[in-house]
Amino acid sequence: MSLFELTTHHAAPELTEAEKRQLFIKTLIKEFKSGVAKLSYSALSKFKRSPNAFINYKMKKFETTDSMLLGKLVHALVLEPETVEEVYYTDEEKTKEIGGASPRSTKAYKEWKAVQAEIYPHKELVSSDLLRLAKRMANAVVSNRAAKHILSRIQQTEHKIEFEHDGIKFTSFLDGLGEVILDLKICTDADPRKFQRDIIYNNYHIQAGVYTTAVGEVLPYYIIAVDRECEVSVHHLMEDLVMKGISIFEKLVTEFKQCLEKENFDESFDYRAYTEEGIYKMDVPPYLN
């Protein structure tokens, strides 16, 4: 159950969705001020967009998509392969047994799936197609020359760190930690030029700042990128970029605390606008001259 569902579960049934949202915001503010609630990089990245985006993220019901499941599988196969059979099971034998063009849409498959959910309540079902793709991608990573060099320099995987910065508590999960900090990314295109644009566009340098702050020292920071075509590229985020990420992270924490005090979580892009009224000004851009 999400935090939003927990907050509104016992709320009066006559409350509107807007009233439930306000109740959720007030509860969340109280929990952060009391030190109960913790931030993650993902939540902070939503706040960077806007306070409203942050609340939408916190209220969203968590559902695992195929893309998310693929990412979890590749991470497990690369970083902790011994855990894969403990956490996942596949439908390969059943789909072969049923046969046909769409075996997963049949009654027999749905009945089998229901039974398996009871037998393996703590395991996650993955389709045979998704598992095969994940294995190909993971193999591409562990056999890549640059990736192997970085993987050999980590001693801990899926490492959880809880820390506090400027009165706000954080929880971070590092893919790899040792002589270096490692982040494994499943991406649309691992082409080095394209992915390095994604690093900035997706705020991965800020994530590097968060994780470096969590570790407490500036270690070499690497990202291994792999796409569905099993192409792999490895990127060393240089210290200046990581320090820039730390600077932005610290600024965001300050803004987040101000937002808590002023209770401005209903604001959208007006939160960071140029004027007090929340309006953005636009002059003639240089390329039109």
XYZ file of N, CA and C in Angstrom, residues 139-154 224 232 234:
57
model
N 24.950 -10.513 -20.094
C 26.154 -11.123 -20.659
C 26.981 -10.091 -21.429
N 26.278 -9.168 -22.108
C 26.981 -8.108 -22.836
C 27.773 -7.229 -21.872
N 27.214 -6.988 -20.687
C 27.900 -6.158 -19.691
C 29.121 -6.885 -19.126
N 28.925 -8.108 -18.643
C 30.020 -8.805 -17.952
C 31.132 -9.221 -18.908
N 30.842 -9.249 -20.214
C 31.881 -9.611 -21.180
C 32.510 -8.385 -21.840
N 31.994 -7.199 -21.522
C 32.536 -5.970 -22.085
C 33.852 -5.615 -21.395
N 34.861 -5.269 -22.163
C 36.202 -5.026 -21.612
C 36.214 -3.906 -20.575
N 35.575 -2.789 -20.907
C 35.569 -1.652 -19.983
C 34.727 -1.948 -18.744
N 33.574 -2.580 -18.953
C 32.693 -2.889 -17.825
C 33.350 -3.878 -16.873
N 34.052 -4.882 -17.420
C 34.733 -5.859 -16.570
C 35.764 -5.176 -15.676
N 36.458 -4.185 -16.211
C 37.468 -3.455 -15.455
C 36.830 -2.749 -14.248
N 35.673 -2.143 -14.446
C 34.997 -1.437 -13.354
C 34.372 -2.413 -12.367
N 33.737 -3.454 -12.871
C 33.118 -4.446 -11.987
C 34.145 -5.101 -11.066
N 35.378 -5.218 -11.528
C 36.425 -5.836 -10.719
C 36.863 -4.944 -9.560
N 36.418 -3.681 -9.572
C 36.855 -2.723 -8.559
C 35.802 -2.468 -7.488
N 34.711 -3.229 -7.517
C 33.690 -3.060 -6.473
C 33.691 -4.283 -5.546
N 27.793 2.345 -16.043
C 27.768 1.364 -17.126
C 26.389 1.441 -17.760
N 26.994 -1.678 -25.090
C 27.453 -1.257 -23.761
C 28.461 -0.129 -23.888
N 30.778 2.625 -21.147
C 31.148 2.917 -19.750
C 31.627 4.358 -19.662
